Short mmCIF file of C-alpha atoms in Angstrom, two decimals:
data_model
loop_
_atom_site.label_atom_id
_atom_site.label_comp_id
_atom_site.label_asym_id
_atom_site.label_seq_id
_atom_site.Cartn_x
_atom_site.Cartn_y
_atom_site.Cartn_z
CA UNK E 1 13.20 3.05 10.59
CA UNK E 2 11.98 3.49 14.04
CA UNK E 3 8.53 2.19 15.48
CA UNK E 4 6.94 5.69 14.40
CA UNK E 5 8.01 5.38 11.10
CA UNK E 6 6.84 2.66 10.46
CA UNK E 7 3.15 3.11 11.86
CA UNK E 8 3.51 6.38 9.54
CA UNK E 9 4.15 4.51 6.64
CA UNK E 10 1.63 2.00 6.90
CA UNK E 11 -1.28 4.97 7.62
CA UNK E 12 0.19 6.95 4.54
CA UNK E 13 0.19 4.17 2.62
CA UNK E 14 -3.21 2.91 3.47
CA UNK E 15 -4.77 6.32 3.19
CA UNK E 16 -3.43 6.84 -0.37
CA UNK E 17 -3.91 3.26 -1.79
CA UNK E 18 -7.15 1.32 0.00
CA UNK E 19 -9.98 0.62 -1.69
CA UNK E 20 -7.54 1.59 -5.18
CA UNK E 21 -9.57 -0.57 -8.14
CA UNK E 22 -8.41 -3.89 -8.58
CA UNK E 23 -6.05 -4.58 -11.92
CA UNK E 24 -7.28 -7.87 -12.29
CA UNK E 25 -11.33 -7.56 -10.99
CA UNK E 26 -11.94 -3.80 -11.05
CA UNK E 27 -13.02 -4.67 -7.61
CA UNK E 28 -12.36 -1.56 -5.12
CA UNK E 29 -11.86 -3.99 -1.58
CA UNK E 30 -8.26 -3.77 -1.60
CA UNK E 31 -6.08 -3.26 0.91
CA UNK E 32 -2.78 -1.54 0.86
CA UNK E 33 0.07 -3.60 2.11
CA UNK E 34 3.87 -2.98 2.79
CA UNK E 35 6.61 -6.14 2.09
CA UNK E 36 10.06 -5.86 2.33
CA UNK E 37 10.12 -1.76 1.25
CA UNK E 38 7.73 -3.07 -1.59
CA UNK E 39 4.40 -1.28 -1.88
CA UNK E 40 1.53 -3.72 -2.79
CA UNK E 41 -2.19 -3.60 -3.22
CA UNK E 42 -3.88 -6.30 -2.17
CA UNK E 43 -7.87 -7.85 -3.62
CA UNK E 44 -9.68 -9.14 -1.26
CA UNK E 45 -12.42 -10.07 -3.90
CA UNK E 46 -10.39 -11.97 -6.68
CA UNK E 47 -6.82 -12.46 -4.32
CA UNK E 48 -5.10 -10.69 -7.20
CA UNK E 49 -1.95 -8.86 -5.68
CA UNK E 50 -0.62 -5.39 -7.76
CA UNK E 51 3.05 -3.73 -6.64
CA UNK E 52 3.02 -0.30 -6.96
CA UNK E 53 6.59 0.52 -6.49
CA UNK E 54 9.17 1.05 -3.89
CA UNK E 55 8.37 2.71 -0.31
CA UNK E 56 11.36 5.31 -0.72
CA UNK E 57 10.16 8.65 1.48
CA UNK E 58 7.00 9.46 3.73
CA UNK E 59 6.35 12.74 4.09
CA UNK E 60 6.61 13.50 7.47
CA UNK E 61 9.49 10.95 8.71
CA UNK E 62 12.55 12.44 7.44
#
């Protein structure tokens, strides 16, 4: 992936998956994160971490 790619990923990413409710607290100040092709939501009120999958395809890049 190229620089653009990646800054595409992390805004499509973001825009579908902040403020998501929290597994754990049911808290919605989470933040969408990326790790190693791994797509993770992130609390900010409890520190709970959720993966929700693999980052395989953003519209838009290919």
């Amino acid at each position: 992936m190229n620089a653009d790619q990646v800054s595409a990923a992390f805004a499509y990413v973001q825009q579908r998956l902040n403020r998501t409710p929290c597994r754990e607290c049911r808290g919605r100040n989470t933040v969408a994160l990326i790790h190693e092709r791994a797509v993770i939501v992130s609390c900010e009120d409890c520190g709970g971490a959720t993966r929700k999958g693999q980052l395989t395809a953003v519209p838009g890049t290919t």
